[in-house]
């Protein structure tokens, strides 16, 4: 009788474990599907906001420069804003922090590494100045986070006040960048009239979808980190950060393939990275202070090394081929593997 009871208990326990695993797997699949839906809504919303907003501007006199600025906001900055606000509201600041570092700094290794796999290219424009500015932004973040570590705390906090300071820097950087977007022809030009009401509807629907996409993306990524029992920062790099980098890679690669001389301008990529870095972390910290762990500190130092090594490799030899491209991608893989090592618990 005792043997039968023990056997039945083991059978029930095994069935319970199987059911529990099935529930976890089904929840994981659901989270991944909702995460993908968040990306789709976020990308679709940029098209709606861009098209609707430009149509609204065309009701009056507008210029090519105004449309370029609005397109930059809709296609590059709006996803950053959506992620920052969603992360702040949901209390996922650590995930926003690592995603911002990936989209702002580590994108250099991903974009120009993947670009070099397809062929040899060279730089066009003043990339050194932009790299130095990006390095300065990362150093500012190190100073912001090192204050409490120096007092022996196991983690650092980016306070609301420090977040507001970063937002002010982001605004100042935007003002400094305006002449680049205005271009040579800054005269207002009359555009064709468009239907005003649909343009407003498209813009509002796009903004709503952007908010929903950001919430789905952040919330379900956080659920996956809990299911996998890893720190939020890991998937902040692998899912959120890499996802924000891919549209910029498509833009750079498209211009590269369409240009027969193959000069690659880094100016817009680095400008977006600088602004995204300050704006995402600053805005998220203003909503809810960000707790930065030692894994985040490691990622900051890795970003400093990445910028320096990236600059050296770019300016030694003048051109980037498959060997340098593989070094860039290997560098990103190394950063991620070490981040996993610091973050697993």
CSV table of C-alpha atoms in Angstrom, one decimal:
chain,number,residue,atom,x,y,z
A,1,UNK,CA,0.0,0.0,0.0
A,2,UNK,CA,2.8,2.4,0.9
A,3,UNK,CA,4.6,1.7,-2.4
A,4,UNK,CA,1.4,2.4,-4.3
A,5,UNK,CA,0.9,5.7,-2.4
A,6,UNK,CA,4.5,6.8,-3.1
A,7,UNK,CA,4.2,5.9,-6.8
A,8,UNK,CA,0.9,7.8,-7.1
A,9,UNK,CA,2.4,10.9,-5.4
A,10,UNK,CA,5.4,10.8,-7.8
A,11,UNK,CA,3.0,10.5,-10.7
A,12,UNK,CA,1.0,13.5,-9.6
A,13,UNK,CA,4.2,15.5,-9.0
A,14,UNK,CA,5.5,14.6,-12.5
A,15,UNK,CA,2.2,15.6,-14.0
A,16,UNK,CA,2.3,18.9,-12.1
A,17,UNK,CA,5.8,19.7,-13.2
A,18,UNK,CA,4.8,18.9,-16.9
A,19,UNK,CA,1.8,21.2,-16.6
A,20,UNK,CA,3.9,23.9,-15.0
A,21,UNK,CA,6.5,23.7,-17.8
A,22,UNK,CA,3.7,23.8,-20.4
A,23,UNK,CA,2.3,26.9,-18.8
A,24,UNK,CA,5.7,28.6,-18.7
A,25,UNK,CA,6.4,27.7,-22.3
A,26,UNK,CA,2.9,29.0,-23.5
A,27,UNK,CA,3.4,32.2,-21.5
A,28,UNK,CA,6.9,32.6,-23.0
A,29,UNK,CA,5.5,32.2,-26.5
A,30,UNK,CA,2.7,34.7,-25.7
A,31,UNK,CA,5.2,37.2,-24.4
A,32,UNK,CA,7.3,36.8,-27.5
A,33,UNK,CA,4.3,37.3,-29.8
A,34,UNK,CA,3.2,40.4,-27.9
A,35,UNK,CA,6.8,41.7,-27.9
A,36,UNK,CA,6.9,41.3,-31.7
A,37,UNK,CA,3.5,43.0,-31.9
A,38,UNK,CA,4.9,45.9,-29.9
A,39,UNK,CA,7.7,46.3,-32.4
A,40,UNK,CA,5.3,46.2,-35.3
A,41,UNK,CA,3.0,48.9,-33.7
A,42,UNK,CA,6.1,51.0,-32.9
A,43,UNK,CA,7.4,50.9,-36.5
A,44,UNK,CA,3.9,51.3,-38.1
A,45,UNK,CA,3.3,54.3,-35.8
A,46,UNK,CA,6.4,56.1,-37.1
A,47,UNK,CA,4.9,55.9,-40.7
A,48,UNK,CA,1.6,57.3,-39.5
A,49,UNK,CA,3.1,60.1,-37.5
A,50,UNK,CA,5.5,61.0,-40.3
A,51,UNK,CA,2.9,61.0,-43.1
A,52,UNK,CA,0.2,62.8,-41.0
A,53,UNK,CA,2.5,65.4,-39.5
A,54,UNK,CA,4.1,66.4,-42.8
A,55,UNK,CA,0.6,66.6,-44.4
A,56,UNK,CA,-0.4,68.9,-41.5
A,57,UNK,CA,2.6,71.1,-42.2
A,58,UNK,CA,1.8,71.3,-45.8
A,59,UNK,CA,-1.4,73.2,-45.1
A,60,UNK,CA,0.9,76.2,-44.7
A,61,UNK,CA,4.2,77.3,-46.1
A,62,UNK,CA,6.9,74.7,-45.2
A,63,UNK,CA,10.4,73.9,-46.2
A,64,UNK,CA,12.4,70.8,-47.1
A,65,UNK,CA,14.4,71.4,-43.9
A,66,UNK,CA,11.2,71.4,-41.7
A,67,UNK,CA,10.1,68.1,-43.3
A,68,UNK,CA,13.6,66.6,-42.7
A,69,UNK,CA,13.5,67.6,-39.1
A,70,UNK,CA,10.0,66.1,-38.6
A,71,UNK,CA,11.0,62.9,-40.4
A,72,UNK,CA,14.0,62.5,-38.1
A,73,UNK,CA,11.7,63.0,-35.1
A,74,UNK,CA,9.1,60.4,-36.3
A,75,UNK,CA,11.5,57.8,-37.6
A,76,UNK,CA,14.4,58.0,-35.1
A,77,UNK,CA,13.4,59.8,-31.9
A,78,UNK,CA,9.8,58.8,-31.4
A,79,UNK,CA,10.7,55.1,-30.7
A,80,UNK,CA,13.3,56.3,-28.2
A,81,UNK,CA,10.7,58.5,-26.5
A,82,UNK,CA,8.2,55.7,-26.4
A,83,UNK,CA,10.6,53.3,-24.8
A,84,UNK,CA,11.9,55.9,-22.3
A,85,UNK,CA,8.3,56.9,-21.2
A,86,UNK,CA,7.1,53.2,-21.0
A,87,UNK,CA,10.2,52.2,-19.1
A,88,UNK,CA,9.8,55.0,-16.6
A,89,UNK,CA,6.1,54.4,-16.0
A,90,UNK,CA,6.6,50.6,-15.6
A,91,UNK,CA,9.7,51.0,-13.4
A,92,UNK,CA,12.0,49.3,-15.9
A,93,UNK,CA,14.7,52.0,-15.8
A,94,UNK,CA,17.6,49.5,-15.8
A,95,UNK,CA,16.3,48.0,-19.0
A,96,UNK,CA,16.0,51.5,-20.6
A,97,UNK,CA,19.6,52.2,-19.4
A,98,UNK,CA,21.2,49.3,-21.2
A,99,UNK,CA,18.9,49.7,-24.2
A,100,UNK,CA,20.0,53.3,-24.5
A,101,UNK,CA,23.7,52.4,-24.3
A,102,UNK,CA,23.2,49.8,-27.0
A,103,UNK,CA,21.2,52.1,-29.3
A,104,UNK,CA,23.5,55.0,-28.7
A,105,UNK,CA,27.0,53.5,-28.5
A,106,UNK,CA,27.1,49.8,-29.3
A,107,UNK,CA,25.1,50.4,-32.5
A,108,UNK,CA,28.5,51.5,-34.0
A,109,UNK,CA,29.8,47.9,-33.7
A,110,UNK,CA,26.6,46.4,-35.0
A,111,UNK,CA,25.8,48.8,-37.9
A,112,UNK,CA,29.2,49.2,-39.3
A,113,UNK,CA,30.2,45.6,-38.6
A,114,UNK,CA,27.2,44.3,-40.6
A,115,UNK,CA,27.9,46.9,-43.3
A,116,UNK,CA,31.5,45.8,-43.7
A,117,UNK,CA,30.4,42.1,-44.2
A,118,UNK,CA,28.8,43.1,-47.5
A,119,UNK,CA,31.8,45.0,-48.9
A,120,UNK,CA,34.6,47.5,-48.3
A,121,UNK,CA,33.6,51.1,-47.5
A,122,UNK,CA,35.2,54.4,-46.3
A,123,UNK,CA,34.0,57.3,-44.1
A,124,UNK,CA,32.6,60.5,-45.4
A,125,UNK,CA,32.4,63.6,-43.1
A,126,UNK,CA,33.8,64.5,-39.8
A,127,UNK,CA,33.3,61.4,-37.8
A,128,UNK,CA,36.0,62.1,-35.2
A,129,UNK,CA,34.2,65.1,-33.8
A,130,UNK,CA,31.0,63.1,-33.4
A,131,UNK,CA,32.9,60.1,-31.8
A,132,UNK,CA,34.4,62.5,-29.2
A,133,UNK,CA,31.0,63.9,-28.4
A,134,UNK,CA,29.6,60.4,-27.9
A,135,UNK,CA,32.5,59.6,-25.6
A,136,UNK,CA,31.8,62.8,-23.6
A,137,UNK,CA,28.2,61.7,-23.2
A,138,UNK,CA,29.2,58.3,-21.9
A,139,UNK,CA,31.7,59.9,-19.5
A,140,UNK,CA,28.9,62.2,-18.2
A,141,UNK,CA,26.8,59.1,-17.5
A,142,UNK,CA,29.8,57.5,-15.6
A,143,UNK,CA,30.1,60.6,-13.5
A,144,UNK,CA,26.3,60.5,-12.8
A,145,UNK,CA,26.4,56.9,-11.7
A,146,UNK,CA,29.7,56.8,-9.9
A,147,UNK,CA,28.6,59.1,-7.0
A,148,UNK,CA,26.8,56.5,-4.9
A,149,UNK,CA,29.2,53.7,-5.9
A,150,UNK,CA,32.0,55.7,-4.4
A,151,UNK,CA,30.1,55.7,-1.1
A,152,UNK,CA,30.0,51.9,-0.9
A,153,UNK,CA,26.5,51.2,-2.2
A,154,UNK,CA,25.9,48.0,-4.2
A,155,UNK,CA,24.2,49.9,-6.9
A,156,UNK,CA,23.9,53.5,-8.2
A,157,UNK,CA,20.8,55.7,-8.7
A,158,UNK,CA,20.2,58.2,-11.5
A,159,UNK,CA,17.9,60.6,-9.6
A,160,UNK,CA,15.2,62.8,-11.1
A,161,UNK,CA,17.4,65.8,-10.8
A,162,UNK,CA,20.2,64.1,-12.7
A,163,UNK,CA,17.6,62.9,-15.3
A,164,UNK,CA,16.4,66.5,-15.7
A,165,UNK,CA,20.0,67.6,-16.3
A,166,UNK,CA,20.5,65.0,-19.0
A,167,UNK,CA,17.2,66.1,-20.7
A,168,UNK,CA,18.5,69.7,-20.7
A,169,UNK,CA,21.7,68.5,-22.4
A,170,UNK,CA,19.6,66.6,-24.9
A,171,UNK,CA,17.7,69.8,-25.7
A,172,UNK,CA,21.0,71.8,-26.0
A,173,UNK,CA,22.4,69.1,-28.4
A,174,UNK,CA,19.2,69.3,-30.5
A,175,UNK,CA,19.5,73.1,-30.9
A,176,UNK,CA,23.2,72.7,-31.8
A,177,UNK,CA,22.2,70.1,-34.5
A,178,UNK,CA,19.4,72.2,-36.1
A,179,UNK,CA,21.7,73.9,-38.7
A,180,UNK,CA,22.6,70.4,-40.0
A,181,UNK,CA,19.0,69.5,-40.6
A,182,UNK,CA,18.1,72.9,-42.0
A,183,UNK,CA,20.6,72.4,-44.9
A,184,UNK,CA,21.7,75.0,-47.3
A,185,UNK,CA,18.2,76.0,-48.6
A,186,UNK,CA,16.4,77.4,-45.5
A,187,UNK,CA,13.7,79.3,-47.4
A,188,UNK,CA,10.1,78.5,-46.9
A,189,UNK,CA,8.4,77.0,-49.9
A,190,UNK,CA,4.7,76.7,-50.5
A,191,UNK,CA,3.5,73.1,-50.5
A,192,UNK,CA,0.3,71.6,-52.0
A,193,UNK,CA,-2.7,71.8,-49.8
A,194,UNK,CA,-3.8,68.5,-48.3
A,195,UNK,CA,-6.8,67.2,-46.4
A,196,UNK,CA,-6.4,68.4,-42.9
A,197,UNK,CA,-8.7,66.0,-40.9
A,198,UNK,CA,-7.2,62.7,-42.1
A,199,UNK,CA,-3.7,64.0,-41.4
A,200,UNK,CA,-4.6,64.8,-37.8
A,201,UNK,CA,-6.3,61.4,-37.4
A,202,UNK,CA,-3.2,59.6,-38.7
A,203,UNK,CA,-0.9,61.6,-36.4
A,204,UNK,CA,-3.0,60.9,-33.3
A,205,UNK,CA,-3.5,57.2,-34.1
A,206,UNK,CA,0.3,56.9,-34.7
A,207,UNK,CA,1.1,58.5,-31.4
A,208,UNK,CA,-1.3,56.1,-29.6
A,209,UNK,CA,0.1,53.1,-31.4
A,210,UNK,CA,3.6,54.2,-30.4
A,211,UNK,CA,2.6,54.4,-26.8
A,212,UNK,CA,0.9,51.0,-26.9
A,213,UNK,CA,3.9,49.4,-28.8
A,214,UNK,CA,6.3,50.7,-26.2
A,215,UNK,CA,4.3,49.4,-23.3
A,216,UNK,CA,3.9,45.9,-25.0
A,217,UNK,CA,7.6,45.8,-25.8
A,218,UNK,CA,8.8,46.8,-22.4
A,219,UNK,CA,6.3,44.8,-20.4
A,220,UNK,CA,6.7,41.5,-22.2
A,221,UNK,CA,10.5,41.8,-22.3
A,222,UNK,CA,10.4,42.3,-18.5
A,223,UNK,CA,8.2,39.2,-18.3
A,224,UNK,CA,10.7,37.2,-20.3
A,225,UNK,CA,13.6,38.3,-18.0
A,226,UNK,CA,11.6,37.0,-15.0
A,227,UNK,CA,10.9,33.7,-16.8
A,228,UNK,CA,14.5,33.2,-17.8
A,229,UNK,CA,15.7,34.4,-14.3
A,230,UNK,CA,18.2,36.9,-15.7
A,231,UNK,CA,18.7,40.6,-15.1
A,232,UNK,CA,16.6,43.1,-17.1
A,233,UNK,CA,19.7,44.7,-18.6
A,234,UNK,CA,20.6,41.6,-20.6
A,235,UNK,CA,17.4,41.6,-22.6
A,236,UNK,CA,17.5,45.4,-22.6
A,237,UNK,CA,20.6,45.0,-24.8
A,238,UNK,CA,19.6,41.9,-26.8
A,239,UNK,CA,15.9,42.8,-27.5
A,240,UNK,CA,15.2,46.5,-26.9
A,241,UNK,CA,18.6,47.9,-27.9
A,242,UNK,CA,19.2,45.7,-30.9
A,243,UNK,CA,15.6,46.3,-32.1
A,244,UNK,CA,16.1,50.1,-32.0
A,245,UNK,CA,19.4,49.8,-33.9
A,246,UNK,CA,17.9,47.8,-36.9
A,247,UNK,CA,15.9,50.6,-38.5
A,248,UNK,CA,19.1,52.8,-38.4
A,249,UNK,CA,21.1,50.0,-40.0
A,250,UNK,CA,18.5,49.7,-42.8
A,251,UNK,CA,18.8,53.4,-43.4
A,252,UNK,CA,22.6,53.4,-43.5
A,253,UNK,CA,22.7,50.2,-45.6
A,254,UNK,CA,20.2,51.6,-48.1
A,255,UNK,CA,22.3,54.7,-48.7
A,256,UNK,CA,25.4,52.6,-48.9
A,257,UNK,CA,24.0,50.3,-51.6
A,258,UNK,CA,22.6,53.1,-53.6
A,259,UNK,CA,25.9,55.1,-53.7
A,260,UNK,CA,28.4,53.8,-56.2
A,261,UNK,CA,31.4,55.5,-54.5
A,262,UNK,CA,30.5,53.8,-51.2
A,263,UNK,CA,31.3,56.8,-48.8
A,264,UNK,CA,29.5,56.2,-45.5
A,265,UNK,CA,28.4,59.2,-43.4
A,266,UNK,CA,28.3,58.6,-39.7
A,267,UNK,CA,27.0,62.1,-38.8
A,268,UNK,CA,23.3,61.3,-38.5
A,269,UNK,CA,23.9,57.9,-36.9
A,270,UNK,CA,26.1,59.4,-34.2
A,271,UNK,CA,23.9,62.4,-33.7
A,272,UNK,CA,20.8,60.1,-33.2
A,273,UNK,CA,22.9,58.0,-30.8
A,274,UNK,CA,24.0,61.0,-28.8
A,275,UNK,CA,20.5,62.4,-28.5
A,276,UNK,CA,18.9,59.0,-27.9
A,277,UNK,CA,21.4,58.2,-25.1
A,278,UNK,CA,20.8,61.5,-23.2
A,279,UNK,CA,17.0,61.6,-23.9
A,280,UNK,CA,16.1,58.0,-23.1
A,281,UNK,CA,18.0,57.8,-19.8
A,282,UNK,CA,17.2,61.4,-18.8
A,283,UNK,CA,13.4,61.2,-19.5
A,284,UNK,CA,13.1,57.7,-17.9
A,285,UNK,CA,14.9,58.9,-14.8
A,286,UNK,CA,12.7,62.0,-14.5
A,287,UNK,CA,9.6,59.7,-14.5
A,288,UNK,CA,11.2,57.2,-12.1
A,289,UNK,CA,14.8,57.1,-10.8
A,290,UNK,CA,16.9,54.5,-12.4
A,291,UNK,CA,18.8,51.9,-10.4
A,292,UNK,CA,22.0,51.0,-12.1
A,293,UNK,CA,23.7,47.7,-11.0
A,294,UNK,CA,27.3,46.8,-11.4
A,295,UNK,CA,26.4,45.1,-14.7
A,296,UNK,CA,25.4,48.6,-15.9
A,297,UNK,CA,28.7,50.0,-14.7
A,298,UNK,CA,30.5,47.3,-16.7
A,299,UNK,CA,28.5,48.2,-19.8
A,300,UNK,CA,29.4,51.9,-19.4
A,301,UNK,CA,33.1,51.0,-19.3
A,302,UNK,CA,32.6,48.7,-22.2
A,303,UNK,CA,31.1,51.5,-24.2
A,304,UNK,CA,34.1,53.7,-23.5
A,305,UNK,CA,36.5,51.0,-24.8
A,306,UNK,CA,34.2,50.3,-27.8
A,307,UNK,CA,34.3,54.0,-28.9
A,308,UNK,CA,38.1,54.2,-28.5
A,309,UNK,CA,38.7,50.9,-30.3
A,310,UNK,CA,36.1,51.7,-33.0
A,311,UNK,CA,37.8,55.1,-33.7
A,312,UNK,CA,41.3,53.5,-33.9
A,313,UNK,CA,40.2,50.7,-36.2
A,314,UNK,CA,38.4,53.2,-38.5
A,315,UNK,CA,41.3,55.6,-38.8
A,316,UNK,CA,44.0,52.9,-39.2
A,317,UNK,CA,44.0,52.0,-42.8
A,318,UNK,CA,41.2,54.3,-43.9
A,319,UNK,CA,38.8,51.7,-45.2
A,320,UNK,CA,36.7,49.0,-43.5
A,321,UNK,CA,36.6,45.5,-45.0
A,322,UNK,CA,35.6,42.1,-43.8
A,323,UNK,CA,38.4,41.8,-41.2
A,324,UNK,CA,37.6,45.0,-39.4
A,325,UNK,CA,33.8,44.3,-39.7
A,326,UNK,CA,34.3,40.9,-38.1
A,327,UNK,CA,36.3,42.6,-35.3
A,328,UNK,CA,33.4,45.0,-34.7
A,329,UNK,CA,30.8,42.2,-34.5
A,330,UNK,CA,33.2,40.1,-32.3
A,331,UNK,CA,33.5,43.1,-30.0
A,332,UNK,CA,29.7,43.4,-29.6
A,333,UNK,CA,29.4,39.6,-29.0
A,334,UNK,CA,32.2,39.8,-26.3
A,335,UNK,CA,30.4,42.7,-24.6
A,336,UNK,CA,27.1,40.8,-24.5
A,337,UNK,CA,28.7,37.5,-23.2
A,338,UNK,CA,30.5,39.4,-20.4
A,339,UNK,CA,27.2,41.2,-19.6
A,340,UNK,CA,25.5,37.8,-19.3
A,341,UNK,CA,28.3,36.6,-16.9
A,342,UNK,CA,27.8,39.7,-14.7
A,343,UNK,CA,24.0,39.5,-14.8
A,344,UNK,CA,23.0,35.8,-14.3
A,345,UNK,CA,21.7,35.0,-10.9
